[in-house]
Amino acid sequence: MKKTLSALLAAALLSSPAAAQDPILIGVIGSLTGAEATYGLSTRHGVELAIEELNSKGGLKGRMFAAKVYDDQGKPEEAATATTRLVSQDKVAIVLGEVASSRSLAMAPIAEANKVPMITPSSTNPRVTKDGGKVRQWVFRVCFIDPFQGTVMAKWARESLKLERVAILRDVGNDYSMGLSDFFTAKFKELGGTILADESYKAGDQDFKAQLTSLKGKKPQAIYTPGYYTDVALIARQARELNMNMPLLGGDGWDSSKLYEIGGSALDGYYFSNHYSTDDPSPAIQNFIKTYKAKYKETPDALAALAYDAMLITADAMGRATAPTGEPLRKAIAATKGFKGVTGVITLDADHNAVKPAVILKITGKKPGYAGTIKP
Amino acid sequence: MRALRSLAPFLLGAPVFWLVQCYAPPTLAIVLLMAGVNVILAVSLNMVNGFTGQFSLGHAGFMAIGAYTTAKITLALGDPAGGVPPWLWSNGVFLLALLAGMGLSALMGLMVGVPSLRLRGDYLAIVTLGFNEIIRVLIENVRWLGGATGISGVPPYTTLVWVGLAALATVVTAQRLLCSTHGRAMLSVREDEVAAEAMGVDTVGYKVRAFALSAAFAGLGGGLLGHYILLVTPKSFTFVKSIEVVVMVVLGGMGSISGATLAAVLLTGALELMRGLDQYRMVMYSLLLVVLMLARPTGLFGTREIWEFWGAKKKKAAA
């Protein structure tokens, strides 16, 4: 019984259709189901839109691109299995994914071992591309990393908002929030500011009044809260209830339409750093937003924009490389310089991280508006 | 002779697993590897949920303990010392680390089991669920354990041979346990706790023993999983993982070792075969579960084993 089953499984897994003019296969891994399904869907939409546009322009020297998308249910072990399947069975030229750093971390060693390039569009944890002081040769990213985002907001607070005394409210169970807070603190102090207090909460908490009251007593000019949107929206509401009028500052974890649904007008006057702004008047961005909206009936979030850029950088590198796979492709991606994407001008540094500006958004009337750009 | 008999499955299994590891295509090898880990988890949970009829929802918590312990040890003892050949060193360290992970998991199982196994049914389910969450939240908040992202850079020690032998060990242990005095006592607890108590069976004692043993093998599964995905993260050990294992046990039939084994292989394989369906995959998977449970309410084999069906058929044919 077990033998027949595994034989069946083997037969099903081995059979792969062969086409006359093989397209260049792009492997995509995302959480299409599970608690973080919107992340996976945005990534998928971004990649597919880019592929559609590239193919309508003739693909890569006449060869079309095709995406092979696998779901990982938001689980690291599923992401690892899916990556193995993409590289060993589907023989994709490159793997694009994941959003969450924990899943990208499970994918990276497999890409390394099989010598297939991997670009993560939106994992910001430094360990994804560089683990224990060693750069992963085959893994790249097109977004900035946590340390950069923390320093960006510190610069904005100190130099543009001219703040001197800031407090921090961080999510202790979240590496992302911890990282941003640490780097914000370091940079803000370096620029001559003072951190008055450092309070913490745990994702999923409902009542933040104790921490907020304690912070209120210290009279900070702003509070840095780099958490995820669900918690931040509640913090914002409760801060207003306590008559705290200083702005809250945050990171790209705030970027969700849900933030405004829950937080409402309490969020007015708050700032957060992000990968791109939908307000940006540049034609490339407006064009992307228009075609995306026409195809998927929703405004693209930063994850979709980053996935779109990841695919365009892939195509760009393939155009420059002697062959659209393996070592030539890896070298071409590593040499990416001054690429004009939707999320800014992207250059990959020696650690395979994207060096590019971050935008600061200011919330007014339940909408994020462009407030400024901080260059690296 | 008896020693040879107990070693036979491993002596026969090892070359088979080695051959599969060498010649199977990578994707099939990985599906078999994941299936093997799931067999370990399902068969070990079966010792609690199936044999003693208790309802534990904390299996992922024990997996986490095993995974973190194993990873910490293999990372600390990464480089060969004293002129030992690297392959021998890495496999030796891995064995040691897995045993340590199993030990610590069993210890935690004992600590959770002794007070909570005085409870029955739903109450025990809640306690174990709580334990699972405590472990996960603790890990997320301890920086030494890598916090929310977890420990990356775990050495790639898990191979198909390791998983195959570990799965065999789990199945053999469960089978031998079931046929022993201890196993019979556990079954009596499942069938009627009051009657078992009246017959002089130490019901709480047997429940605790089953729980600790089950925890040990969950730790083994966790350790193997961590050294395959090369990352140990709390996200792998949420209560959803516990539920998945419970599903395998229930689908296979509570108390049936071959049932749990087959369900683990079947569900892992089905999930992989349906990967091409994208987001509809989970719909199909859930539908499969609903249909299977409606068709066979007591699980694939009920409380029986697969060979008992063959026996029944032969008897029918004879009559």
XYZ file of C-alpha atoms in Angstrom:
695
model
C 0.000 0.000 0.000
C 2.659 2.472 1.043
C 4.878 1.421 -1.841
C 2.154 1.957 -4.442
C 1.421 5.334 -2.967
C 4.999 6.469 -3.084
C 5.319 5.097 -6.618
C 2.257 7.105 -7.622
C 3.689 10.139 -5.917
C 6.971 9.694 -7.725
C 5.237 9.372 -11.090
C 3.153 12.484 -10.495
C 6.121 14.502 -9.310
C 8.381 13.410 -12.139
C 6.050 14.149 -15.021
C 6.641 17.661 -16.288
C 5.345 18.879 -19.618
C 7.914 19.956 -22.185
C 7.129 22.757 -24.582
C 8.701 23.601 -27.933
C 9.726 27.171 -27.074
C 10.376 26.934 -23.369
C 9.601 30.124 -21.476
C 11.989 31.350 -18.797
C 10.497 30.034 -15.577
C 10.347 32.405 -12.614
C 9.608 30.668 -9.326
C 7.464 32.604 -6.874
C 6.781 31.577 -3.286
C 4.256 33.366 -1.122
C 1.702 32.886 1.610
C -1.380 32.646 -0.604
C -3.341 31.098 2.271
C -3.162 31.506 6.027
C -3.091 34.498 8.355
C -0.798 36.540 6.096
C -2.518 35.774 2.804
C -2.556 39.406 1.651
C 1.266 39.452 1.704
C 1.503 36.480 -0.651
C -1.214 37.715 -2.981
C 0.328 41.197 -3.292
C 3.703 39.642 -4.106
C 2.165 37.373 -6.697
C 0.222 40.223 -8.319
C 3.339 42.388 -8.492
C 5.387 39.663 -10.195
C 2.626 38.679 -12.605
C 1.980 42.268 -13.638
C 5.678 42.764 -14.352
C 5.826 39.538 -16.373
C 2.770 40.552 -18.396
C 4.338 43.893 -19.266
C 7.706 42.332 -20.089
C 6.107 39.718 -22.336
C 4.044 42.316 -24.203
C 7.353 44.010 -25.014
C 8.750 40.761 -26.415
C 10.095 39.083 -23.269
C 13.820 38.443 -23.133
C 15.055 38.593 -26.737
C 11.904 36.835 -27.889
C 11.765 34.328 -25.040
C 8.725 34.776 -22.839
C 8.679 34.764 -19.057
C 6.329 32.527 -17.083
C 5.696 32.471 -13.360
C 5.436 29.283 -11.331
C 3.715 30.215 -8.078
C 3.643 28.002 -4.991
C 1.797 28.579 -1.745
C 3.575 28.063 1.581
C 0.606 28.624 3.958
C 2.839 31.017 5.872
C 4.972 28.139 7.213
C 8.798 28.053 7.036
C 8.967 24.287 6.380
C 6.465 24.599 3.527
C 8.531 27.429 2.041
C 11.602 25.166 2.166
C 9.781 22.278 0.469
C 8.329 24.565 -2.196
C 11.771 26.047 -2.912
C 13.278 22.596 -3.335
C 10.505 21.703 -5.718
C 11.011 24.890 -7.741
C 14.763 24.449 -8.121
C 14.998 20.677 -8.519
C 11.852 19.749 -10.392
C 10.558 22.854 -12.162
C 14.141 24.000 -12.836
C 13.284 27.672 -12.434
C 15.903 30.250 -13.378
C 15.350 32.255 -10.217
C 13.246 32.155 -7.053
C 11.359 35.285 -5.956
C 10.067 35.393 -2.360
C 9.220 35.554 0.553
C 7.789 38.502 2.448
C 8.350 37.308 6.024
C 12.006 36.994 7.001
C 11.484 33.690 8.822
C 10.339 32.055 5.594
C 13.053 33.677 3.478
C 15.563 32.341 6.020
C 14.249 28.823 5.401
C 14.512 29.310 1.621
C 17.949 30.917 1.460
C 20.085 27.815 2.318
C 18.280 25.799 -0.372
C 18.918 28.449 -3.030
C 22.569 28.491 -1.918
C 22.969 24.725 -2.014
C 21.363 24.386 -5.448
C 23.120 27.436 -6.881
C 19.919 29.111 -8.004
C 19.627 32.878 -7.492
C 16.957 34.078 -5.106
C 15.630 37.597 -4.675
C 13.454 38.404 -1.721
C 11.290 41.395 -2.539
C 10.460 42.427 1.009
C 12.282 40.536 3.790
C 14.039 43.207 5.825
C 15.934 41.070 8.376
C 19.709 41.424 7.739
C 20.268 37.668 8.330
C 18.477 36.737 5.092
C 21.387 37.797 2.893
C 24.196 37.765 5.416
C 24.347 35.122 8.108
C 27.013 35.180 10.788
C 29.306 37.545 8.899
C 29.136 35.503 5.696
C 27.256 36.888 2.694
C 24.995 34.339 1.036
C 26.310 34.318 -2.534
C 23.004 33.495 -4.242
C 20.556 35.515 -2.170
C 19.617 39.141 -2.826
C 16.940 41.599 -1.813
C 15.424 44.692 -3.388
C 14.235 46.324 -0.171
C 16.197 48.129 2.512
C 16.990 46.389 5.806
C 15.766 46.989 9.357
C 18.823 48.959 10.550
C 18.414 51.435 7.698
C 14.735 52.002 8.369
C 15.406 52.720 12.047
C 18.056 55.294 11.223
C 15.830 56.881 8.556
C 13.143 57.759 11.060
C 15.745 58.977 13.554
C 17.135 61.328 10.904
C 13.666 62.550 9.991
C 12.700 63.153 13.598
C 15.930 64.963 14.446
C 16.647 66.876 11.248
C 13.284 67.599 9.651
C 10.940 67.648 12.632
C 13.671 69.160 14.900
C 12.674 66.930 17.812
C 14.886 66.628 20.883
C 13.049 64.332 23.280
C 11.486 61.126 21.978
C 10.142 58.020 23.708
C 9.956 54.468 22.360
C 7.144 51.932 22.547
C 8.215 48.606 21.090
C 6.755 45.146 20.492
C 9.030 42.791 22.463
C 7.927 39.603 20.699
C 8.895 40.903 17.277
C 12.445 41.028 15.918
C 11.415 43.623 13.379
C 10.125 46.032 16.014
C 13.123 45.355 18.280
C 15.594 45.980 15.446
C 13.996 49.215 14.313
C 13.802 50.513 17.890
C 17.452 49.706 18.594
C 18.738 51.403 15.455
C 16.437 54.381 15.948
C 17.764 54.826 19.489
C 21.393 54.643 18.397
C 21.007 57.114 15.517
C 18.811 59.544 17.424
C 21.319 59.761 20.268
C 24.164 60.137 17.782
C 22.373 63.135 16.275
C 22.149 64.767 19.711
C 18.631 63.794 20.749
C 17.485 62.203 24.010
C 15.472 59.025 24.447
C 13.259 59.707 27.455
C 11.760 56.268 27.981
C 11.615 52.810 26.421
C 8.342 50.974 27.061
C 7.207 47.686 25.550
C 4.099 45.681 24.712
C 3.304 42.308 23.182
C 1.567 41.925 19.820
C -2.093 41.155 20.386
C -2.385 43.273 23.562
C -5.602 45.267 23.691
C -4.883 47.758 26.454
C -1.878 50.063 26.195
C -3.027 52.712 28.689
C -0.491 51.775 31.380
C 2.492 52.271 29.069
C 0.986 55.373 27.474
C 0.256 57.023 30.829
C 3.813 56.395 31.946
C 5.130 57.880 28.692
C 2.786 60.858 28.965
C 4.338 61.803 32.307
C 7.760 62.125 30.675
C 6.389 64.608 28.107
C 8.097 63.340 24.936
C 7.745 65.334 21.718
C 7.033 62.137 19.781
C 6.776 58.374 20.355
C 8.505 55.885 18.053
C 6.223 52.829 17.696
C 7.550 50.515 14.979
C 4.973 47.758 15.353
C 2.426 46.128 13.070
C -0.707 47.988 12.014
C -3.235 46.184 14.238
C -1.462 47.135 17.474
C -0.469 50.598 16.279
C -4.060 51.498 15.391
C -5.179 50.654 18.945
C -2.227 52.504 20.472
C -3.129 55.578 18.410
C -6.742 55.563 19.569
C -5.828 55.107 23.222
C -3.179 57.835 23.038
C -5.811 60.281 21.767
C -8.171 59.212 24.556
C -5.447 60.160 27.031
C -5.140 63.573 25.334
C -1.650 62.846 24.078
C -1.164 65.089 21.083
C 2.450 64.323 20.200
C 2.853 62.413 16.918
C 3.575 58.702 16.727
C 6.358 57.595 14.369
C 6.618 54.155 12.781
C 7.942 51.896 10.037
C 6.629 49.990 7.018
C 4.725 47.612 9.320
C 2.090 50.346 9.455
C 1.418 50.086 5.730
C -2.049 48.565 5.442
C -5.496 49.896 4.627
C -6.605 48.174 7.867
C -4.608 50.746 9.852
C -7.027 53.512 8.834
C -10.101 51.331 9.292
C -9.228 50.662 12.942
C -7.358 53.821 13.847
C -9.578 56.339 12.042
C -8.879 60.023 12.579
C -6.709 59.278 15.642
C -3.809 58.752 13.221
C -3.770 62.307 11.868
C -0.371 63.928 11.965
C 1.553 60.675 12.418
C 4.600 59.722 10.335
C 5.968 56.402 9.104
C 8.793 55.299 6.833
C 7.947 53.205 3.791
C 9.313 51.790 0.537
C 7.327 54.017 -1.811
C 4.499 56.518 -1.888
C 1.421 56.230 -4.073
C 1.401 60.058 -4.152
C 4.738 60.261 -5.891
C 4.069 62.163 -9.126
C 6.785 60.377 -11.130
C 5.242 58.832 -14.277
C 6.780 55.375 -13.652
C 5.013 55.096 -10.297
C 1.702 56.558 -11.454
C 1.733 54.258 -14.471
C 2.365 51.226 -12.256
C -0.473 52.194 -9.921
C -2.850 52.730 -12.854
C -2.179 49.371 -14.541
C -2.210 47.537 -11.210
C -5.553 49.067 -10.256
C -7.007 48.240 -13.670
C -5.951 44.590 -13.346
C -6.557 43.797 -9.676
C -9.103 46.477 -8.610
C -7.038 47.644 -5.639
C -4.273 50.099 -4.840
C -0.895 48.329 -4.826
C 0.750 48.229 -1.409
C 4.517 48.403 -0.926
C 4.810 44.590 -1.099
C 3.292 44.529 -4.590
C 5.575 47.360 -5.703
C 8.663 45.576 -4.347
C 7.691 42.299 -6.028
C 7.192 44.208 -9.285
C 10.675 45.693 -8.932
C 12.197 42.313 -8.060
C 10.859 40.890 -11.327
C 12.031 43.886 -13.364
C 15.512 43.640 -11.839
C 15.539 39.929 -12.683
C 14.674 40.693 -16.317
C 17.231 43.505 -16.409
C 19.961 41.218 -15.046
C 19.013 38.455 -17.472
C 19.353 40.945 -20.326
C 22.864 41.851 -19.177
C 23.970 38.283 -18.391
C 25.490 35.922 -20.950
C 22.916 33.302 -19.939
C 19.630 33.812 -18.056
C 20.483 31.228 -15.377
C 23.107 30.138 -12.876
C 26.421 31.864 -12.308
C 26.097 34.493 -15.111
C 22.694 35.541 -13.742
C 24.012 35.661 -10.180
C 26.853 37.940 -11.238
C 24.518 40.171 -13.239
C 22.132 40.592 -10.304
C 25.000 41.383 -7.944
C 26.159 44.062 -10.398
C 22.769 45.827 -10.415
C 23.445 49.530 -10.203
C 21.184 52.566 -10.449
C 18.159 50.551 -11.554
C 15.123 52.830 -11.771
C 12.303 50.892 -10.139
C 8.935 51.852 -8.725
C 10.375 51.802 -5.216
C 13.283 54.070 -6.036
C 16.681 53.880 -7.688
C 18.113 50.521 -6.630
C 21.787 49.631 -6.272
C 22.850 46.355 -4.656
C 25.744 46.651 -2.202
C 28.408 44.087 -1.261
C 26.034 42.504 1.275
C 23.361 42.055 -1.440
C 21.089 44.626 0.171
C 19.374 47.344 -1.839
C 20.763 50.782 -1.216
C 17.958 53.191 -1.941
C 16.081 56.037 -0.384
C 13.145 55.557 1.961
C 10.084 57.755 1.858
C 8.428 59.315 4.875
C 4.651 59.423 4.806
C 2.439 61.695 6.867
C -1.087 60.592 7.662
C -3.810 63.169 7.145
C -7.520 62.433 6.782
C -7.042 58.629 7.014
C -4.599 58.690 4.102
C -0.818 58.524 3.926
C 0.673 61.460 2.062
C 4.201 61.990 0.810
C 6.219 64.019 3.316
C 9.827 63.538 2.281
C 12.613 61.268 1.148
C 15.629 60.199 3.193
C 18.656 59.124 1.186
C 21.033 56.434 2.497
C 18.139 -14.250 18.560
C 15.751 -11.858 20.269
C 18.267 -9.035 19.926
C 18.529 -9.808 16.229
C 14.754 -9.688 15.878
C 14.497 -6.264 17.438
C 17.357 -4.973 15.304
C 16.022 -6.487 12.075
C 13.811 -3.541 11.001
C 16.778 -1.170 11.277
C 19.262 -3.491 9.571
C 16.806 -3.953 6.706
C 15.651 -0.331 6.675
C 19.011 1.451 6.631
C 20.188 0.240 3.177
C 16.728 0.871 1.711
C 16.677 4.457 2.991
C 20.243 4.932 1.818
C 19.366 3.744 -1.687
C 16.325 6.027 -1.818
C 18.454 8.926 -0.604
C 21.015 8.314 -3.351
C 18.694 7.677 -6.268
C 15.340 9.392 -5.610
C 14.774 12.740 -7.354
C 15.204 15.630 -4.866
C 11.528 16.588 -4.743
C 10.432 13.026 -3.999
C 13.193 12.735 -1.406
C 11.936 15.857 0.344
C 8.336 14.718 0.332
C 9.459 11.393 1.814
C 11.529 13.250 4.377
C 8.616 15.451 5.432
C 6.361 12.402 5.444
C 8.866 10.624 7.694
C 8.906 13.512 10.164
C 5.114 13.557 10.138
C 5.058 9.793 10.770
C 7.217 10.342 13.855
C 4.891 13.096 15.073
C 1.645 11.256 14.351
C 2.744 7.906 15.786
C 4.114 9.571 18.918
C 0.969 11.623 19.483
C -0.969 8.416 18.977
C 0.618 7.108 22.184
C -1.331 9.742 24.125
C -4.411 10.393 21.999
C -4.770 6.841 20.738
C -3.443 4.467 23.401
C -4.572 6.214 26.572
C -7.482 8.103 24.993
C -6.356 11.471 26.371
C -6.565 14.573 24.221
C -3.302 16.481 23.938
C -2.986 19.651 21.857
C 0.568 20.476 22.874
C 2.636 18.342 20.531
C 4.215 21.341 18.778
C 5.452 22.628 22.141
C 7.472 19.440 22.675
C 8.705 19.639 19.093
C 9.970 23.143 19.832
C 11.872 21.962 22.926
C 13.483 19.148 20.945
C 14.288 21.394 17.992
C 15.881 24.181 20.039
C 17.859 21.812 22.259
C 19.170 19.864 19.269
C 20.047 23.005 17.301
C 21.826 24.643 20.241
C 23.981 21.539 20.740
C 24.869 20.969 17.076
C 25.727 24.660 16.700
C 27.935 24.602 19.782
C 29.721 21.429 18.630
C 29.934 22.391 14.968
C 33.639 21.840 14.250
C 35.268 18.422 14.497
C 37.853 18.138 17.255
C 40.567 15.619 18.055
C 41.114 14.346 14.506
C 37.685 12.745 14.173
C 36.585 12.498 10.514
C 33.929 15.183 9.789
C 31.167 12.754 8.740
C 31.577 10.721 11.909
C 31.736 13.852 14.043
C 28.640 15.458 12.547
C 26.547 12.297 12.755
C 27.794 11.562 16.268
C 27.013 15.077 17.439
C 23.630 14.910 15.764
C 22.780 11.636 17.500
C 23.876 13.061 20.827
C 21.929 16.268 20.252
C 18.786 14.408 19.198
C 18.982 12.207 22.296
C 19.430 15.297 24.473
C 16.458 16.938 22.754
C 14.365 13.838 23.363
C 15.448 13.750 26.988
C 14.585 17.354 27.661
C 11.244 17.002 25.870
C 10.437 13.934 27.965
C 11.365 15.824 31.117
C 9.083 18.687 30.147
C 6.393 16.135 29.285
C 6.738 14.758 32.783
C 6.560 18.224 34.318
C 3.446 19.121 32.365
C 1.949 15.660 32.649
C 2.165 15.024 36.387
C -0.114 17.878 37.449
C -2.334 18.052 34.364
C -2.982 14.367 33.660
C -5.252 14.249 36.680
C -7.599 16.107 34.371
C -9.570 14.365 31.660
C -10.674 14.994 28.087
C -11.348 18.618 27.198
C -9.641 19.939 30.324
C -6.372 18.257 29.416
C -6.702 19.639 25.876
C -6.875 23.183 27.250
C -3.887 22.657 29.564
C -1.694 21.250 26.795
C -2.792 24.005 24.426
C -1.746 26.509 27.073
C 1.597 24.773 27.485
C 2.183 24.973 23.721
C 1.575 28.734 23.765
C 3.779 29.278 26.845
C 6.701 27.555 25.135
C 6.263 29.566 21.952
C 5.904 32.928 23.706
C 8.879 32.162 25.975
C 11.082 31.425 22.977
C 9.922 34.570 21.183
C 11.059 36.666 24.127
C 14.442 35.066 24.784
C 17.161 36.650 22.684
C 19.558 33.752 23.320
C 17.115 31.541 21.433
C 16.938 33.938 18.501
C 13.672 35.641 19.497
C 10.822 35.746 17.004
C 12.969 34.996 13.964
C 14.665 32.011 15.556
C 18.043 30.371 15.104
C 19.359 30.385 11.543
C 22.457 28.711 10.145
C 21.609 25.304 11.636
C 23.885 22.636 10.065
C 22.228 20.416 7.413
C 22.478 17.095 9.272
C 19.033 15.654 8.554
C 19.096 13.065 5.789
C 16.571 10.573 4.572
C 18.459 7.795 6.375
C 18.202 9.677 9.668
C 14.504 10.375 9.238
C 13.781 6.854 8.016
C 15.534 5.217 10.948
C 13.944 7.635 13.418
C 10.491 6.929 11.980
C 11.181 3.201 12.190
C 12.303 3.582 15.783
C 9.111 5.450 16.626
C 6.867 2.876 14.966
C 8.724 -0.073 16.510
C 8.631 1.537 19.970
C 4.909 2.203 19.657
C 4.217 -1.335 18.446
C 6.322 -2.998 21.160
C 4.730 -0.754 23.762
C 1.251 -1.671 22.607
C 1.979 -5.409 22.941
C 3.503 -5.029 26.407
C 1.883 -5.009 29.848
C 2.256 -1.225 29.903
C 0.486 -0.908 26.563
C -2.399 -3.086 27.722
C -2.745 -0.947 30.836
C -2.824 2.192 28.649
C -5.553 0.688 26.480
C -7.561 -0.160 29.575
C -7.354 3.499 30.611
C -8.733 4.468 27.204
C -11.578 1.952 27.311
C -12.791 2.664 30.837
C -10.779 4.630 33.350
C -12.944 3.727 36.330
C -12.867 0.014 35.547
C -9.102 0.145 34.996
C -8.641 1.868 38.344
C -10.811 -0.792 39.981
C -8.604 -3.493 38.472
C -5.591 -1.925 40.134
C -4.153 -0.079 37.135
C -2.273 3.067 38.136
C -4.193 5.211 35.631
C -2.430 8.529 36.269
C 0.953 6.808 36.252
C 0.349 5.186 32.879
C -1.006 8.395 31.400
C 2.095 10.279 32.537
C 4.399 7.596 31.112
C 2.626 7.671 27.753
C 2.761 11.456 27.773
C 6.505 11.628 28.497
C 7.327 9.009 25.862
C 5.174 10.812 23.318
C 6.899 14.107 24.176
C 10.325 12.516 23.674
C 9.501 11.423 20.127
C 7.900 14.795 19.373
C 11.252 16.301 20.361
C 12.977 13.906 17.975
C 10.656 15.032 15.161
C 11.331 18.682 15.974
C 15.096 18.166 15.983
C 15.020 16.444 12.605
C 12.772 19.133 11.133
C 15.053 21.939 12.339
C 18.140 20.338 10.775
C 16.305 19.921 7.497
C 14.951 23.465 7.006
C 18.163 24.763 8.665
C 16.157 27.195 10.708
C 14.492 26.808 14.077
C 11.764 29.393 14.459
C 8.797 29.663 16.836
C 6.588 30.064 13.747
C 7.056 26.344 13.007
C 5.623 25.379 16.381
C 2.296 27.175 16.653
C -0.753 25.314 17.857
C -1.776 24.950 14.202
C 1.064 22.428 13.919
C -0.344 20.551 16.932
C -3.754 20.454 15.266
C -2.216 19.106 12.040
C -0.756 16.180 13.950
C -4.057 15.570 15.731
C -5.735 15.485 12.305
C -3.307 12.778 11.179
C -4.003 10.679 14.260
C -7.771 11.050 14.017
C -7.742 10.360 10.286
C -5.643 7.255 10.733
C -7.852 5.972 13.506
C -7.251 6.592 17.207
C -4.874 3.955 18.517
C -3.930 2.471 15.158
C -0.173 2.699 14.547
C -0.378 1.733 10.897
C -3.320 4.122 10.551
C -1.355 7.073 11.907
C 1.614 6.149 9.702
C -0.494 5.869 6.575
C -2.428 9.086 7.350
C 0.835 11.010 7.838
C 2.241 9.766 4.512
C -1.070 10.257 2.715
C -1.676 13.807 3.927
C 1.912 14.928 3.294
C 1.822 13.434 -0.202
C -1.621 14.820 -1.013
C -0.622 18.309 0.072
C 2.460 18.164 -2.149
C 0.575 16.764 -5.148
C -1.933 19.597 -4.894
C 0.725 22.317 -4.738
C -0.060 23.360 -8.306
C -3.565 24.438 -7.247
C -2.228 27.590 -5.533
C -4.654 29.089 -3.070
C -7.311 26.476 -3.830
C -5.015 23.820 -2.453
C -6.108 24.306 1.138
C -9.756 24.172 0.055
C -9.167 20.826 -1.660
C -7.167 19.577 1.313
C -9.937 20.475 3.751
C -12.515 18.934 1.434
C -10.451 15.740 1.348
C -10.483 15.659 5.161
C -14.248 16.196 5.317
C -14.929 13.451 2.754
C -12.544 11.001 4.421
C -14.039 11.605 7.851
C -17.599 11.234 6.527
C -16.689 8.031 4.699
C -14.790 6.560 7.630
C -15.942 8.233 10.866
C -13.587 6.153 13.016
C -10.582 6.980 10.853
C -8.978 4.876 8.136
C -8.519 1.772 10.284
C -10.468 2.577 13.443
C -8.614 1.164 16.431
C -7.326 -1.752 14.365
C -4.117 -2.256 12.420
C -3.801 -2.711 8.675
C -2.793 -6.375 8.892
C -5.902 -7.196 10.879
C -7.913 -6.347 7.752
C -5.914 -8.815 5.666
C -6.493 -11.453 8.309
C -10.231 -10.779 8.241
C -10.320 -11.111 4.460
C -8.514 -14.437 4.514
C -10.899 -15.769 7.145
C -13.870 -14.704 5.036
C -12.438 -16.392 1.951
C -11.877 -19.588 3.925
C -15.460 -19.576 5.158
